[in-house]
Amino acid sequence: MPSFDLQIFISVLHFFLMRGIILMSDFIIFEVFMKDITSYFSLPLESMEEKPISSTAIFDGKVLHVRLDGITLPNGERATREYCHHNGAVCVIPVTDNREIVCVRQYRYPFHEALLEIPAGKLDTPDEDPTSAAIRELREETGAVCEKLTYMGLYYPSPAILDEKIYMYMAEGLTFGETDFDEDEFLEILKIPVDELKDAVLNGRIKDGKTQAAVLRAWMSLASREN
């Protein structure tokens, strides 16, 4: 199977977009891209599926809930899977009228680093509306409210051990007010030009996965409008 290089794909797409060779909606771009990838698939889901036969709670925390499931493998053998259950989360790319992305810099204890990210937060309950959560997190972390909120797709941050789904959004038409951080949040708010942030992603300077994925999607969306 041919290898896939995201940076090459983005660079080639940018070349065509800037020269007017590709003139299509964001949806069509992503749909064609997905068709190209799925054309490589040969195995049906049924030949790969792992079916649960039991589930035991190992740990129930405030955010994470660790479970041990017994499963049946595709070949009929039995095995176990440990994974963390999570209610889900949202992330938002706030884009200013000056084509800047509002970012937050915060300390991430597991890595003992301060990471540059886009605003994000967990769903308060499993059935909370992600759009409402995105609006809330945008206001709390940046003080902004938006005129337009566009859904950009799902992101699975660590599918081998975590069932968290992150709903990605792009916010435009921003008006800024007061922030409302959580009691244990200490954030630095920054505004970074879209192209500079995209370059930082491709150069490996942005380590947070959801920020990488969302920034590239937003950059593609904004670049397609310029043609």
XYZ file of C-alpha atoms in Angstrom:
227
model
C 0.000 0.000 0.000
C 1.402 3.455 -0.871
C 2.426 5.550 2.133
C 0.509 8.753 2.868
C 2.323 11.963 3.830
C -0.033 14.614 5.244
C 2.461 17.448 4.805
C 2.931 16.649 1.112
C -0.847 16.412 0.644
C -1.407 19.809 2.290
C 1.388 21.419 0.273
C 0.079 20.064 -3.034
C -3.494 21.094 -2.185
C -2.283 24.576 -1.276
C -0.473 24.833 -4.648
C -3.673 24.025 -6.545
C -5.894 26.240 -4.400
C -3.653 29.283 -4.722
C -3.585 28.930 -8.509
C -7.289 28.438 -8.917
C -6.875 24.895 -10.225
C -9.176 23.577 -7.497
C -12.393 25.560 -7.171
C -14.797 23.533 -5.041
C -16.498 23.647 -1.680
C -14.758 22.409 1.463
C -17.216 19.524 1.651
C -16.337 18.303 -1.844
C -12.610 18.577 -1.116
C -12.880 16.417 1.987
C -15.346 14.009 0.334
C -12.995 13.377 -2.606
C -10.043 13.015 -0.215
C -11.955 10.456 1.872
C -12.964 8.483 -1.210
C -9.297 8.261 -2.215
C -8.341 6.857 1.199
C -11.226 4.384 1.514
C -10.449 3.000 -1.931
C -7.459 1.295 -0.304
C -9.641 -0.652 2.140
C -10.126 -4.311 1.268
C -11.300 -6.009 4.476
C -14.968 -5.688 5.504
C -15.684 -4.529 9.061
C -17.118 -7.941 9.954
C -13.701 -9.569 9.432
C -12.038 -7.165 11.890
C -14.717 -6.556 14.525
C -14.059 -7.384 18.182
C -17.318 -8.252 19.970
C -17.756 -7.544 23.710
C -18.917 -10.388 25.947
C -18.339 -8.810 29.398
C -17.426 -5.462 30.950
C -16.021 -4.638 34.403
C -15.433 -1.204 35.926
C -11.855 -0.901 37.240
C -11.864 2.775 38.228
C -14.484 5.529 38.217
C -13.007 9.015 38.421
C -14.310 12.508 37.810
C -13.206 12.540 34.167
C -11.987 9.048 33.296
C -13.714 5.708 33.813
C -11.439 2.710 33.259
C -13.006 -0.548 32.106
C -11.863 -4.097 31.410
C -13.880 -5.832 28.692
C -13.808 -9.450 27.640
C -14.083 -9.766 23.863
C -14.289 -12.289 21.060
C -11.700 -11.759 18.319
C -12.500 -12.157 14.601
C -10.935 -15.647 14.670
C -13.185 -16.738 17.540
C -10.492 -16.562 20.225
C -11.097 -14.612 23.432
C -9.078 -11.672 24.743
C -9.393 -8.621 26.986
C -9.284 -4.891 26.327
C -8.556 -2.171 28.878
C -9.794 1.291 27.895
C -10.934 4.600 29.337
C -14.483 5.851 28.872
C -14.924 9.611 28.457
C -18.072 11.709 27.983
C -16.533 13.501 25.007
C -15.291 17.002 24.382
C -15.309 19.961 22.008
C -12.626 22.195 20.575
C -13.039 25.514 18.796
C -10.890 27.421 16.312
C -11.773 31.087 16.891
C -10.844 33.073 13.753
C -10.686 36.866 14.002
C -11.474 39.309 11.188
C -7.711 39.728 10.803
C -7.248 35.997 10.041
C -5.777 35.249 13.449
C -6.580 32.181 15.515
C -7.208 32.715 19.211
C -5.162 30.135 21.119
C -4.610 29.264 24.746
C -1.374 28.214 26.396
C -1.743 26.052 29.478
C 0.212 23.646 31.628
C -0.534 19.983 30.963
C 0.422 17.976 34.018
C 0.874 14.517 32.391
C 3.622 15.966 30.165
C 4.874 18.639 32.597
C 4.813 21.144 29.749
C 2.913 24.298 28.824
C 1.239 23.513 25.497
C -0.190 25.824 22.856
C -3.716 24.690 21.990
C -7.050 25.907 20.699
C -9.882 26.408 23.234
C -11.458 23.122 24.308
C -13.369 21.448 27.087
C -15.236 18.304 28.025
C -18.968 17.713 27.714
C -20.635 18.113 31.102
C -22.834 15.059 30.466
C -22.743 12.318 27.800
C -25.892 13.735 26.157
C -24.899 17.421 26.227
C -25.293 19.135 22.856
C -21.739 19.611 21.484
C -22.649 22.898 19.791
C -23.836 24.372 23.087
C -20.675 23.107 24.774
C -18.509 24.706 22.085
C -20.209 28.074 22.567
C -19.693 27.783 26.336
C -16.021 26.826 26.133
C -15.298 29.586 23.620
C -16.730 32.203 25.956
C -15.199 30.789 29.132
C -11.651 30.394 27.799
C -11.369 33.408 25.466
C -14.248 35.697 26.445
C -15.546 35.535 22.868
C -18.994 34.999 21.419
C -19.389 34.275 17.715
C -21.834 35.099 14.943
C -21.015 31.922 12.999
C -20.090 28.474 14.301
C -19.192 25.792 11.750
C -18.893 22.097 12.573
C -15.567 20.729 11.275
C -15.857 17.023 12.097
C -14.831 14.475 14.737
C -11.400 13.734 16.158
C -10.462 10.557 18.066
C -7.441 11.544 20.229
C -6.231 8.074 21.307
C -8.425 5.305 19.853
C -6.344 2.402 21.167
C -7.131 3.132 24.823
C -9.732 5.936 24.930
C -13.273 6.247 23.520
C -13.304 10.060 23.723
C -14.777 11.897 20.728
C -13.816 15.533 20.212
C -16.243 17.646 18.163
C -14.351 20.307 16.217
C -15.778 23.730 15.363
C -14.649 26.956 13.709
C -15.977 30.213 15.177
C -16.118 33.473 13.205
C -17.540 36.941 13.702
C -16.036 37.232 17.163
C -16.948 39.749 19.842
C -14.799 39.705 22.970
C -15.879 40.124 26.573
C -14.781 38.699 29.908
C -13.326 35.222 30.335
C -14.652 32.778 32.925
C -11.898 30.277 33.706
C -12.492 27.229 35.885
C -11.012 27.505 39.376
C -8.099 25.230 38.458
C -7.405 26.824 35.039
C -4.485 29.204 34.461
C -4.401 30.209 30.791
C -2.453 32.570 28.570
C -4.501 33.816 25.586
C -2.717 34.509 22.296
C -3.726 35.533 18.774
C -1.614 33.933 16.040
C -1.966 34.495 12.251
C -3.555 31.491 10.527
C -0.640 30.888 8.160
C 1.912 31.054 10.980
C -0.052 28.568 13.061
C -0.423 26.224 10.080
C 3.344 26.365 9.525
C 3.920 25.634 13.231
C 1.739 22.511 12.891
C 3.594 21.268 9.809
C 6.980 22.004 11.381
C 6.123 19.932 14.445
C 6.049 22.820 16.918
C 2.402 22.207 17.869
C 2.282 18.978 19.866
C -1.421 18.839 20.717
C -3.225 16.495 18.319
C -6.668 18.136 18.244
C -5.034 21.495 17.556
C -3.038 20.032 14.671
C -6.120 18.484 13.046
C -8.433 21.453 13.578
C -5.930 24.082 12.435
C -5.273 22.257 9.159
C -9.004 21.877 8.483
C -9.644 25.535 9.247
C -6.698 26.644 7.121
C -7.968 24.610 4.165
C -11.450 26.064 4.596
C -10.192 29.641 4.723
C -7.771 29.126 1.805
C -10.558 27.781 -0.427
C -12.579 30.976 0.100
C -9.810 33.117 -1.349
C -10.342 31.672 -4.820
